[in-house]
PDB file of C-alpha atoms in Angstrom:
ATOM      1  CA  MET W   1     -24.583  37.798 -45.052  1.00 66.00           C
ATOM      2  CA  LYS W   2     -21.726  36.509 -42.881  1.00 72.00           C
ATOM      3  CA  ASN W   3     -22.112  33.137 -41.213  1.00 79.00           C
ATOM      4  CA  GLN W   4     -18.928  31.559 -39.855  1.00 80.00           C
ATOM      5  CA  LYS W   5     -20.567  28.166 -39.287  1.00 87.00           C
ATOM      6  CA  LYS W   6     -21.614  27.966 -42.950  1.00 89.00           C
ATOM      7  CA  ALA W   7     -18.160  29.174 -43.960  1.00 87.00           C
ATOM      8  CA  TYR W   8     -16.538  26.305 -42.046  1.00 90.00           C
ATOM      9  CA  LEU W   9     -18.939  23.756 -43.575  1.00 92.00           C
ATOM     10  CA  TYR W  10     -18.287  24.919 -47.132  1.00 91.00           C
ATOM     11  CA  GLY W  11     -14.551  25.221 -46.447  1.00 90.00           C
ATOM     12  CA  LEU W  12     -14.353  21.690 -45.064  1.00 93.00           C
ATOM     13  CA  GLY W  13     -16.371  20.450 -48.045  1.00 93.00           C
ATOM     14  CA  ALA W  14     -13.844  21.983 -50.437  1.00 91.00           C
ATOM     15  CA  VAL W  15     -10.937  20.539 -48.452  1.00 91.00           C
ATOM     16  CA  ALA W  16     -12.595  17.110 -48.481  1.00 93.00           C
ATOM     17  CA  CYS W  17     -12.825  17.283 -52.293  1.00 93.00           C
ATOM     18  CA  TRP W  18      -9.208  18.364 -52.682  1.00 92.00           C
ATOM     19  CA  SER W  19      -8.067  15.610 -50.312  1.00 93.00           C
ATOM     20  CA  THR W  20      -9.417  12.892 -52.616  1.00 95.00           C
ATOM     21  CA  VAL W  21      -8.147  14.099 -55.967  1.00 93.00           C
ATOM     22  CA  ALA W  22      -4.560  12.808 -55.729  1.00 95.00           C
ATOM     23  CA  SER W  23      -5.971   9.305 -55.293  1.00 96.00           C
ATOM     24  CA  ALA W  24      -8.465   9.921 -58.109  1.00 96.00           C
ATOM     25  CA  PHE W  25      -5.677  11.189 -60.405  1.00 97.00           C
ATOM     26  CA  LYS W  26      -3.473   8.157 -59.779  1.00 96.00           C
ATOM     27  CA  LEU W  27      -6.239   5.566 -60.064  1.00 96.00           C
ATOM     28  CA  SER W  28      -7.671   7.141 -63.225  1.00 97.00           C
ATOM     29  CA  LEU W  29      -4.249   7.284 -64.887  1.00 97.00           C
ATOM     30  CA  GLY W  30      -4.184   3.512 -64.663  1.00 96.00           C
ATOM     31  CA  TYR W  31      -6.913   3.464 -67.354  1.00 97.00           C
ATOM     32  CA  PHE W  32      -6.608   6.783 -69.243  1.00 97.00           C
ATOM     33  CA  GLU W  33      -3.566   8.640 -70.517  1.00 97.00           C
ATOM     34  CA  PRO W  34      -3.062  12.188 -69.137  1.00 97.00           C
ATOM     35  CA  ALA W  35      -4.625  13.958 -72.143  1.00 97.00           C
ATOM     36  CA  GLN W  36      -7.595  11.555 -72.156  1.00 97.00           C
ATOM     37  CA  LEU W  37      -8.183  12.082 -68.449  1.00 98.00           C
ATOM     38  CA  LEU W  38      -8.066  15.841 -68.914  1.00 98.00           C
ATOM     39  CA  LEU W  39     -10.489  15.755 -71.850  1.00 98.00           C
ATOM     40  CA  VAL W  40     -13.233  13.894 -69.978  1.00 98.00           C
ATOM     41  CA  ALA W  41     -12.628  15.816 -66.740  1.00 97.00           C
ATOM     42  CA  THR W  42     -12.814  19.180 -68.510  1.00 97.00           C
ATOM     43  CA  ILE W  43     -16.070  18.329 -70.295  1.00 97.00           C
ATOM     44  CA  SER W  44     -17.575  17.108 -67.013  1.00 97.00           C
ATOM     45  CA  SER W  45     -16.520  20.246 -65.168  1.00 97.00           C
ATOM     46  CA  LEU W  46     -17.690  22.518 -67.967  1.00 97.00           C
ATOM     47  CA  LEU W  47     -21.172  20.972 -67.977  1.00 97.00           C
ATOM     48  CA  LEU W  48     -21.375  21.498 -64.215  1.00 96.00           C
ATOM     49  CA  LEU W  49     -20.224  25.119 -64.437  1.00 96.00           C
ATOM     50  CA  LEU W  50     -22.643  25.911 -67.268  1.00 97.00           C
ATOM     51  CA  GLY W  51     -25.451  24.344 -65.225  1.00 96.00           C
ATOM     52  CA  LEU W  52     -24.582  26.494 -62.216  1.00 95.00           C
ATOM     53  CA  LEU W  53     -24.526  29.659 -64.336  1.00 95.00           C
ATOM     54  CA  ALA W  54     -27.843  28.713 -65.934  1.00 96.00           C
ATOM     55  CA  ARG W  55     -29.395  28.197 -62.504  1.00 95.00           C
ATOM     56  CA  GLN W  56     -28.188  31.657 -61.459  1.00 94.00           C
ATOM     57  CA  GLY W  57     -29.441  33.202 -64.695  1.00 96.00           C
ATOM     58  CA  LYS W  58     -25.940  34.365 -65.645  1.00 94.00           C
ATOM     59  CA  LEU W  59     -25.209  32.500 -68.879  1.00 96.00           C
ATOM     60  CA  HIS W  60     -25.558  35.765 -70.798  1.00 95.00           C
ATOM     61  CA  LEU W  61     -22.522  37.123 -68.944  1.00 96.00           C
ATOM     62  CA  LEU W  62     -20.212  34.697 -70.771  1.00 96.00           C
ATOM     63  CA  GLY W  63     -20.412  36.461 -74.139  1.00 95.00           C
ATOM     64  CA  ARG W  64     -20.399  39.933 -72.647  1.00 95.00           C
ATOM     65  CA  THR W  65     -17.372  39.196 -70.454  1.00 95.00           C
ATOM     66  CA  PHE W  66     -15.429  37.525 -73.275  1.00 96.00           C
ATOM     67  CA  LYS W  67     -15.959  40.473 -75.641  1.00 96.00           C
ATOM     68  CA  GLN W  68     -14.377  42.827 -73.116  1.00 94.00           C
ATOM     69  CA  ARG W  69     -10.992  41.026 -73.145  1.00 94.00           C
ATOM     70  CA  PRO W  70     -10.958  38.091 -75.615  1.00 96.00           C
ATOM     71  CA  GLY W  71      -7.169  37.628 -75.677  1.00 96.00           C
ATOM     72  CA  TYR W  72      -6.963  37.717 -71.902  1.00 96.00           C
ATOM     73  CA  TYR W  73      -9.583  34.994 -71.407  1.00 96.00           C
ATOM     74  CA  ALA W  74      -8.078  32.888 -74.195  1.00 97.00           C
ATOM     75  CA  LEU W  75      -4.745  33.021 -72.327  1.00 97.00           C
ATOM     76  CA  LEU W  76      -6.452  32.000 -69.067  1.00 96.00           C
ATOM     77  CA  GLY W  77      -8.039  29.014 -70.813  1.00 97.00           C
ATOM     78  CA  LEU W  78      -4.712  28.016 -72.356  1.00 97.00           C
ATOM     79  CA  ILE W  79      -3.111  27.941 -68.889  1.00 97.00           C
ATOM     80  CA  ASN W  80      -6.030  26.490 -66.914  1.00 95.00           C
ATOM     81  CA  PRO W  81      -7.275  23.887 -67.644  1.00 96.00           C
ATOM     82  CA  ALA W  82      -5.146  23.049 -70.724  1.00 97.00           C
ATOM     83  CA  LEU W  83      -1.442  23.422 -69.930  1.00 98.00           C
ATOM     84  CA  TYR W  84      -1.640  23.227 -66.141  1.00 97.00           C
ATOM     85  CA  TYR W  85      -3.495  19.922 -65.954  1.00 97.00           C
ATOM     86  CA  LEU W  86      -1.635  18.364 -68.886  1.00 97.00           C
ATOM     87  CA  VAL W  87       1.647  19.007 -67.086  1.00 97.00           C
ATOM     88  CA  LEU W  88       0.265  17.997 -63.680  1.00 97.00           C
ATOM     89  CA  PHE W  89      -1.304  14.748 -64.903  1.00 97.00           C
ATOM     90  CA  GLN W  90       1.912  13.816 -66.687  1.00 97.00           C
ATOM     91  CA  ALA W  91       3.799  14.392 -63.432  1.00 96.00           C
ATOM     92  CA  TYR W  92       1.347  12.102 -61.621  1.00 96.00           C
ATOM     93  CA  ASP W  93       1.842   9.516 -64.346  1.00 96.00           C
ATOM     94  CA  LEU W  94       5.621   9.508 -63.817  1.00 95.00           C
ATOM     95  CA  LEU W  95       5.857   9.911 -60.034  1.00 93.00           C
ATOM     96  CA  PRO W  96       4.294   8.358 -56.937  1.00 93.00           C
ATOM     97  CA  ALA W  97       1.201  10.458 -56.217  1.00 94.00           C
ATOM     98  CA  GLN W  98       2.558  11.495 -52.817  1.00 92.00           C
ATOM     99  CA  GLN W  99       5.542  13.147 -54.518  1.00 92.00           C
ATOM    100  CA  ALA W 100       3.608  14.822 -57.337  1.00 93.00           C
ATOM    101  CA  GLN W 101       0.959  16.170 -54.964  1.00 92.00           C
ATOM    102  CA  THR W 102       3.364  17.554 -52.388  1.00 91.00           C
ATOM    103  CA  LEU W 103       5.708  19.121 -54.949  1.00 92.00           C
ATOM    104  CA  ASN W 104       2.703  20.789 -56.578  1.00 91.00           C
ATOM    105  CA  TYR W 105       1.784  22.170 -53.163  1.00 87.00           C
ATOM    106  CA  THR W 106       4.735  24.596 -53.379  1.00 90.00           C
ATOM    107  CA  TRP W 107       2.815  26.734 -55.887  1.00 89.00           C
ATOM    108  CA  ALA W 108       2.079  29.360 -53.218  1.00 84.00           C
ATOM    109  CA  ILE W 109       5.818  29.779 -52.680  1.00 88.00           C
ATOM    110  CA  THR W 110       6.320  30.100 -56.443  1.00 90.00           C
ATOM    111  CA  LEU W 111       3.583  32.748 -56.431  1.00 88.00           C
ATOM    112  CA  THR W 112       5.612  34.830 -53.957  1.00 87.00           C
ATOM    113  CA  LEU W 113       8.584  34.843 -56.338  1.00 90.00           C
ATOM    114  CA  LEU W 114       6.546  35.638 -59.457  1.00 91.00           C
ATOM    115  CA  ALA W 115       4.707  38.457 -57.674  1.00 88.00           C
ATOM    116  CA  VAL W 116       7.948  40.463 -57.553  1.00 89.00           C
ATOM    117  CA  PRO W 117       8.466  41.020 -61.319  1.00 91.00           C
ATOM    118  CA  PHE W 118       4.807  40.810 -62.361  1.00 88.00           C
ATOM    119  CA  LEU W 119       3.000  42.596 -59.512  1.00 85.00           C
ATOM    120  CA  GLY W 120       5.783  44.811 -58.207  1.00 86.00           C
ATOM    121  CA  GLN W 121       5.644  43.281 -54.736  1.00 83.00           C
ATOM    122  CA  THR W 122       8.606  43.027 -52.396  1.00 86.00           C
ATOM    123  CA  ILE W 123       9.835  39.913 -50.624  1.00 87.00           C
ATOM    124  CA  ARG W 124       9.995  40.205 -46.838  1.00 85.00           C
ATOM    125  CA  ARG W 125      12.670  38.538 -44.739  1.00 86.00           C
ATOM    126  CA  GLN W 126      10.182  35.932 -43.557  1.00 88.00           C
ATOM    127  CA  ASP W 127       9.283  35.198 -47.193  1.00 89.00           C
ATOM    128  CA  TRP W 128      12.907  34.327 -47.945  1.00 92.00           C
ATOM    129  CA  VAL W 129      12.902  31.960 -44.964  1.00 91.00           C
ATOM    130  CA  ALA W 130       9.661  30.397 -46.250  1.00 91.00           C
ATOM    131  CA  ILE W 131      11.040  30.063 -49.801  1.00 92.00           C
ATOM    132  CA  LEU W 132      14.229  28.342 -48.657  1.00 92.00           C
ATOM    133  CA  LEU W 133      12.385  26.050 -46.248  1.00 92.00           C
ATOM    134  CA  GLY W 134       9.666  25.219 -48.781  1.00 91.00           C
ATOM    135  CA  TYR W 135      11.999  24.307 -51.616  1.00 90.00           C
ATOM    136  CA  LEU W 136      14.273  22.399 -49.254  1.00 92.00           C
ATOM    137  CA  GLY W 137      11.181  20.398 -48.289  1.00 91.00           C
ATOM    138  CA  ALA W 138      10.474  19.821 -51.972  1.00 91.00           C
ATOM    139  CA  MET W 139      14.018  18.481 -52.458  1.00 89.00           C
ATOM    140  CA  VAL W 140      13.629  16.170 -49.451  1.00 90.00           C
ATOM    141  CA  ILE W 141      10.489  14.722 -51.044  1.00 90.00           C
ATOM    142  CA  ALA W 142      11.917  14.480 -54.577  1.00 86.00           C
ATOM    143  CA  THR W 143      15.067  12.658 -53.406  1.00 85.00           C
ATOM    144  CA  LYS W 144      13.283  10.579 -50.711  1.00 82.00           C
ATOM    145  CA  GLY W 145      15.602  12.177 -48.183  1.00 81.00           C
ATOM    146  CA  ASN W 146      18.866  11.517 -50.071  1.00 80.00           C
ATOM    147  CA  LEU W 147      19.704  15.195 -50.530  1.00 73.00           C
ATOM    148  CA  LEU W 148      23.429  14.720 -51.067  1.00 65.00           C
ATOM    149  CA  SER W 149      23.002  12.152 -53.829  1.00 63.00           C
ATOM    150  CA  LEU W 150      20.339  14.176 -55.695  1.00 60.00           C
ATOM    151  CA  ASP W 151      18.961  10.846 -56.940  1.00 63.00           C
ATOM    152  CA  PHE W 152      15.463  11.322 -58.425  1.00 72.00           C
ATOM    153  CA  ASP W 153      13.146   8.432 -59.352  1.00 76.00           C
ATOM    154  CA  SER W 154      11.989  10.475 -62.348  1.00 86.00           C
ATOM    155  CA  PRO W 155      13.807  13.762 -63.029  1.00 89.00           C
ATOM    156  CA  LEU W 156      11.224  14.583 -65.723  1.00 94.00           C
ATOM    157  CA  GLY W 157       8.369  13.923 -63.304  1.00 93.00           C
ATOM    158  CA  VAL W 158       9.933  16.211 -60.690  1.00 91.00           C
ATOM    159  CA  ALA W 159      10.511  18.916 -63.307  1.00 94.00           C
ATOM    160  CA  LEU W 160       6.882  18.682 -64.488  1.00 96.00           C
ATOM    161  CA  ALA W 161       5.503  18.816 -60.937  1.00 94.00           C
ATOM    162  CA  LEU W 162       7.524  21.979 -60.261  1.00 94.00           C
ATOM    163  CA  ALA W 163       6.573  23.410 -63.685  1.00 96.00           C
ATOM    164  CA  SER W 164       2.915  22.983 -62.740  1.00 96.00           C
ATOM    165  CA  THR W 165       3.495  25.391 -59.832  1.00 94.00           C
ATOM    166  CA  LEU W 166       4.713  28.035 -62.303  1.00 96.00           C
ATOM    167  CA  LEU W 167       1.593  27.622 -64.421  1.00 96.00           C
ATOM    168  CA  TRP W 168      -0.801  27.690 -61.464  1.00 93.00           C
ATOM    169  CA  ALA W 169       0.903  30.685 -59.848  1.00 92.00           C
ATOM    170  CA  GLY W 170       0.891  32.444 -63.214  1.00 93.00           C
ATOM    171  CA  TYR W 171      -2.835  31.782 -63.589  1.00 93.00           C
ATOM    172  CA  TRP W 172      -3.577  33.463 -60.265  1.00 89.00           C
ATOM    173  CA  ILE W 173      -1.300  36.396 -61.044  1.00 91.00           C
ATOM    174  CA  LEU W 174      -3.283  36.963 -64.241  1.00 91.00           C
ATOM    175  CA  ASN W 175      -6.459  36.833 -62.159  1.00 87.00           C
ATOM    176  CA  THR W 176      -5.365  39.514 -59.701  1.00 83.00           C
ATOM    177  CA  ARG W 177      -6.699  42.356 -61.828  1.00 80.00           C
ATOM    178  CA  ASN W 178      -9.739  40.523 -63.136  1.00 86.00           C
ATOM    179  CA  GLN W 179     -12.964  42.174 -61.998  1.00 85.00           C
ATOM    180  CA  ALA W 180     -15.336  39.647 -63.601  1.00 88.00           C
ATOM    181  CA  GLU W 181     -17.339  37.211 -61.494  1.00 90.00           C
ATOM    182  CA  PRO W 182     -15.098  34.235 -60.581  1.00 90.00           C
ATOM    183  CA  LEU W 183     -17.569  31.580 -61.728  1.00 92.00           C
ATOM    184  CA  VAL W 184     -17.964  33.308 -65.102  1.00 94.00           C
ATOM    185  CA  THR W 185     -14.179  33.565 -65.464  1.00 93.00           C
ATOM    186  CA  LEU W 186     -13.663  29.894 -64.645  1.00 93.00           C
ATOM    187  CA  THR W 187     -16.374  28.812 -67.081  1.00 96.00           C
ATOM    188  CA  LEU W 188     -14.843  30.936 -69.845  1.00 96.00           C
ATOM    189  CA  SER W 189     -11.444  29.391 -69.109  1.00 96.00           C
ATOM    190  CA  PHE W 190     -12.829  25.897 -69.541  1.00 97.00           C
ATOM    191  CA  LEU W 191     -14.803  26.814 -72.665  1.00 97.00           C
ATOM    192  CA  LEU W 192     -11.743  28.322 -74.319  1.00 97.00           C
ATOM    193  CA  GLY W 193      -9.355  25.667 -73.047  1.00 97.00           C
ATOM    194  CA  LEU W 194     -11.441  22.736 -74.319  1.00 98.00           C
ATOM    195  CA  PRO W 195     -10.470  23.060 -78.037  1.00 98.00           C
ATOM    196  CA  VAL W 196      -6.785  23.069 -77.030  1.00 97.00           C
ATOM    197  CA  ILE W 197      -7.343  19.922 -74.971  1.00 98.00           C
ATOM    198  CA  VAL W 198      -9.115  18.197 -77.866  1.00 98.00           C
ATOM    199  CA  LEU W 199      -6.139  18.970 -80.135  1.00 98.00           C
ATOM    200  CA  ALA W 200      -3.699  17.814 -77.425  1.00 97.00           C
ATOM    201  CA  THR W 201      -5.589  14.529 -77.067  1.00 97.00           C
ATOM    202  CA  ALA W 202      -5.424  13.940 -80.830  1.00 97.00           C
ATOM    203  CA  TRP W 203      -1.704  14.740 -80.881  1.00 97.00           C
ATOM    204  CA  LEU W 204      -0.516  13.070 -77.671  1.00 95.00           C
ATOM    205  CA  SER W 205      -2.985  10.191 -77.401  1.00 95.00           C
ATOM    206  CA  ASP W 206      -6.256   9.123 -79.054  1.00 95.00           C
ATOM    207  CA  PHE W 207      -9.986   9.041 -78.416  1.00 95.00           C
ATOM    208  CA  SER W 208     -10.371   5.324 -77.646  1.00 93.00           C
ATOM    209  CA  LEU W 209     -11.804   5.851 -74.169  1.00 95.00           C
ATOM    210  CA  THR W 210     -13.107   2.350 -73.490  1.00 92.00           C
ATOM    211  CA  ALA W 211     -12.332   1.684 -69.812  1.00 95.00           C
ATOM    212  CA  TRP W 212     -15.348   2.487 -67.630  1.00 96.00           C
ATOM    213  CA  GLN W 213     -13.060   2.888 -64.622  1.00 96.00           C
ATOM    214  CA  GLY W 214     -11.286   5.723 -66.429  1.00 96.00           C
ATOM    215  CA  TRP W 215     -14.616   7.404 -67.158  1.00 97.00           C
ATOM    216  CA  VAL W 216     -15.688   7.202 -63.515  1.00 97.00           C
ATOM    217  CA  GLY W 217     -12.378   8.624 -62.320  1.00 97.00           C
ATOM    218  CA  ALA W 218     -12.243  11.405 -64.918  1.00 97.00           C
ATOM    219  CA  ILE W 219     -15.827  12.490 -64.268  1.00 97.00           C
ATOM    220  CA  TYR W 220     -15.095  12.521 -60.536  1.00 97.00           C
ATOM    221  CA  VAL W 221     -12.009  14.686 -61.112  1.00 96.00           C
ATOM    222  CA  GLY W 222     -13.989  17.080 -63.304  1.00 96.00           C
ATOM    223  CA  LEU W 223     -16.863  17.438 -60.852  1.00 96.00           C
ATOM    224  CA  PHE W 224     -14.968  17.558 -57.572  1.00 93.00           C
ATOM    225  CA  GLU W 225     -11.432  18.874 -58.297  1.00 90.00           C
ATOM    226  CA  MET W 226     -12.406  21.367 -60.975  1.00 90.00           C
ATOM    227  CA  GLY W 227     -16.040  22.085 -60.081  1.00 90.00           C
ATOM    228  CA  PHE W 228     -17.644  21.623 -56.668  1.00 91.00           C
ATOM    229  CA  ALA W 229     -14.440  22.321 -54.709  1.00 91.00           C
ATOM    230  CA  PHE W 230     -14.041  25.711 -56.394  1.00 87.00           C
ATOM    231  CA  VAL W 231     -17.678  26.684 -55.835  1.00 88.00           C
ATOM    232  CA  MET W 232     -17.645  25.590 -52.168  1.00 91.00           C
ATOM    233  CA  TRP W 233     -14.427  27.510 -51.545  1.00 87.00           C
ATOM    234  CA  LEU W 234     -15.945  30.669 -53.018  1.00 83.00           C
ATOM    235  CA  LEU W 235     -19.008  30.233 -50.782  1.00 86.00           C
ATOM    236  CA  ALA W 236     -16.774  29.656 -47.745  1.00 87.00           C
ATOM    237  CA  LEU W 237     -14.933  32.916 -48.382  1.00 79.00           C
ATOM    238  CA  ARG W 238     -18.198  34.748 -49.005  1.00 82.00           C
ATOM    239  CA  TYR W 239     -19.716  33.633 -45.672  1.00 86.00           C
ATOM    240  CA  ALA W 240     -16.501  33.932 -43.654  1.00 81.00           C
ATOM    241  CA  GLU W 241     -16.342  36.401 -40.784  1.00 78.00           C
ATOM    242  CA  ASN W 242     -12.621  35.603 -40.478  1.00 72.00           C
ATOM    243  CA  THR W 243     -10.997  34.732 -43.807  1.00 71.00           C
ATOM    244  CA  ALA W 244      -7.695  33.646 -42.227  1.00 68.00           C
ATOM    245  CA  ARG W 245      -9.380  30.894 -40.222  1.00 73.00           C
ATOM    246  CA  ILE W 246     -11.029  29.542 -43.365  1.00 76.00           C
ATOM    247  CA  SER W 247      -7.821  29.774 -45.402  1.00 75.00           C
ATOM    248  CA  ASN W 248      -5.955  27.737 -42.782  1.00 77.00           C
ATOM    249  CA  LEU W 249      -8.312  24.799 -43.411  1.00 82.00           C
ATOM    250  CA  ILE W 250      -6.397  24.144 -46.619  1.00 83.00           C
ATOM    251  CA  PHE W 251      -3.488  22.773 -44.579  1.00 84.00           C
ATOM    252  CA  ILE W 252      -5.609  19.746 -43.663  1.00 88.00           C
ATOM    253  CA  SER W 253      -5.782  18.655 -47.296  1.00 90.00           C
ATOM    254  CA  PRO W 254      -2.262  17.301 -48.006  1.00 90.00           C
ATOM    255  CA  PHE W 255      -2.148  15.202 -44.834  1.00 92.00           C
ATOM    256  CA  ALA W 256      -5.631  13.788 -45.444  1.00 93.00           C
ATOM    257  CA  SER W 257      -4.611  13.125 -49.045  1.00 94.00           C
ATOM    258  CA  LEU W 258      -1.589  11.068 -47.962  1.00 94.00           C
ATOM    259  CA  LEU W 259      -3.822   8.950 -45.751  1.00 94.00           C
ATOM    260  CA  LEU W 260      -6.188   8.302 -48.670  1.00 95.00           C
ATOM    261  CA  LEU W 261      -3.288   7.449 -50.984  1.00 95.00           C
ATOM    262  CA  TRP W 262      -2.215   4.811 -48.481  1.00 95.00           C
ATOM    263  CA  LEU W 263      -5.757   3.451 -48.034  1.00 95.00           C
ATOM    264  CA  LEU W 264      -7.094   3.666 -51.611  1.00 94.00           C
ATOM    265  CA  VAL W 265      -4.050   3.516 -53.880  1.00 95.00           C
ATOM    266  CA  GLY W 266      -1.865   1.384 -51.642  1.00 95.00           C
ATOM    267  CA  GLU W 267       1.146   3.690 -51.804  1.00 94.00           C
ATOM    268  CA  GLN W 268       3.682   3.235 -49.050  1.00 93.00           C
ATOM    269  CA  ILE W 269       4.154   6.719 -47.608  1.00 92.00           C
ATOM    270  CA  TYR W 270       7.865   7.511 -47.417  1.00 92.00           C
ATOM    271  CA  PRO W 271       9.137   9.128 -44.187  1.00 92.00           C
ATOM    272  CA  ALA W 272      10.818  11.752 -46.376  1.00 93.00           C
ATOM    273  CA  THR W 273       7.415  12.723 -47.801  1.00 94.00           C
ATOM    274  CA  LEU W 274       6.062  13.457 -44.326  1.00 94.00           C
ATOM    275  CA  VAL W 275       9.194  15.398 -43.353  1.00 94.00           C
ATOM    276  CA  GLY W 276       9.136  17.408 -46.590  1.00 93.00           C
ATOM    277  CA  LEU W 277       5.416  18.089 -46.300  1.00 94.00           C
ATOM    278  CA  VAL W 278       5.798  19.404 -42.759  1.00 94.00           C
ATOM    279  CA  MET W 279       8.585  21.684 -44.011  1.00 93.00           C
ATOM    280  CA  ILE W 280       6.409  23.004 -46.867  1.00 93.00           C
ATOM    281  CA  VAL W 281       3.374  23.578 -44.636  1.00 92.00           C
ATOM    282  CA  THR W 282       5.583  25.330 -42.089  1.00 92.00           C
ATOM    283  CA  ALA W 283       6.924  27.531 -44.890  1.00 91.00           C
ATOM    284  CA  LEU W 284       3.399  28.455 -45.956  1.00 88.00           C
ATOM    285  CA  LEU W 285       2.430  29.286 -42.379  1.00 88.00           C
ATOM    286  CA  ILE W 286       5.519  31.513 -42.081  1.00 88.00           C
ATOM    287  CA  GLN W 287       4.368  33.340 -45.214  1.00 80.00           C
ATOM    288  CA  GLN W 288       0.940  33.957 -43.693  1.00 76.00           C
ATOM    289  CA  TRP W 289       2.245  35.143 -40.340  1.00 76.00           C
ATOM    290  CA  GLN W 290       1.713  38.824 -39.677  1.00 66.00           C
ATOM    291  CA  PRO W 291       3.610  40.220 -36.663  1.00 61.00           C
ATOM    292  CA  ARG W 292       1.404  42.015 -34.218  1.00 54.00           C
ATOM    293  CA  ARG W 293       2.093  45.624 -33.513  1.00 47.00           C
ATOM    294  CA  ARG W 294       2.770  45.453 -29.809  1.00 42.00           C
ATOM    295  CA  PHE W 295       2.365  49.090 -29.105  1.00 34.00           C
ATOM    296  CA  ALA W 296      -0.522  49.844 -31.457  1.00 41.00           C
ATOM    297  CA  ASN W 297      -3.073  50.291 -28.692  1.00 45.00           C
ATOM    298  CA  HIS W 298      -0.633  52.321 -26.569  1.00 42.00           C
ATOM    299  CA  THR W 299       0.158  54.643 -29.473  1.00 39.00           C
ATOM    300  CA  GLU W 300      -3.511  55.133 -30.289  1.00 41.00           C
ATOM    301  CA  ALA W 301      -4.172  55.969 -26.650  1.00 40.00           C
ATOM    302  CA  GLU W 302      -1.512  58.683 -26.726  1.00 39.00           C
TER     303      GLU W 302
END
């Protein structure tokens, strides 16, 4: 049943969650290493997702769905949460959060490029404009506005932040032909990704998780970045009478996130970050723009 008011409430709830996670990432990484943060966050999110499926009486769908395409769901779990968040958290560990977050925000532009070879889609003229503008904005952010010098605070951090967009875009491309229920798919991804994350923690770090501040931050990330935000966004789209209006709410998130980084983390927000972010958001809006057919009504009348 459509209900635009409920759709807005759930959509704003999801955006509110996403707006806090950059601060949560950065604060938590002061106490946990990236693999440790991911381990606790994944377990927290998985428990939430299993609880939601149990409440809906759908736990039995996990085994049935996995048996249909075991390799496919194993690949999804390898990408998200394992590889994607390992790369993203490492980028946050190396860069100011404002840079890592905003560079990661170009994933939708990366998705446009990957959709050509993998989905057979074509790139429109306006998409090329959006791609150039978006990645120019990313360069403005990465160089703090010194485009000609190409001087990066952390070249590895920038490379990881951009690599995370490839992983996230790839995850959604794999999902385009998935007919299973989204909540079941996400839960399977986390179930199958958890063993990889345990191995990564043993290899890259250790299991001495003693700082309570790290636990609080990691559990928050697991519940709100990986759990509640996803569920609320699904509900928003389900109730929406106009999907485009709900989708546009996402553009609030990066600006609200910068404000929280300044208030909670104490990061000085660089002017170049704001300029680059405006360029990226403008690029994403250009991608979404659909020209109206001026003479549609006139033609139909004839």
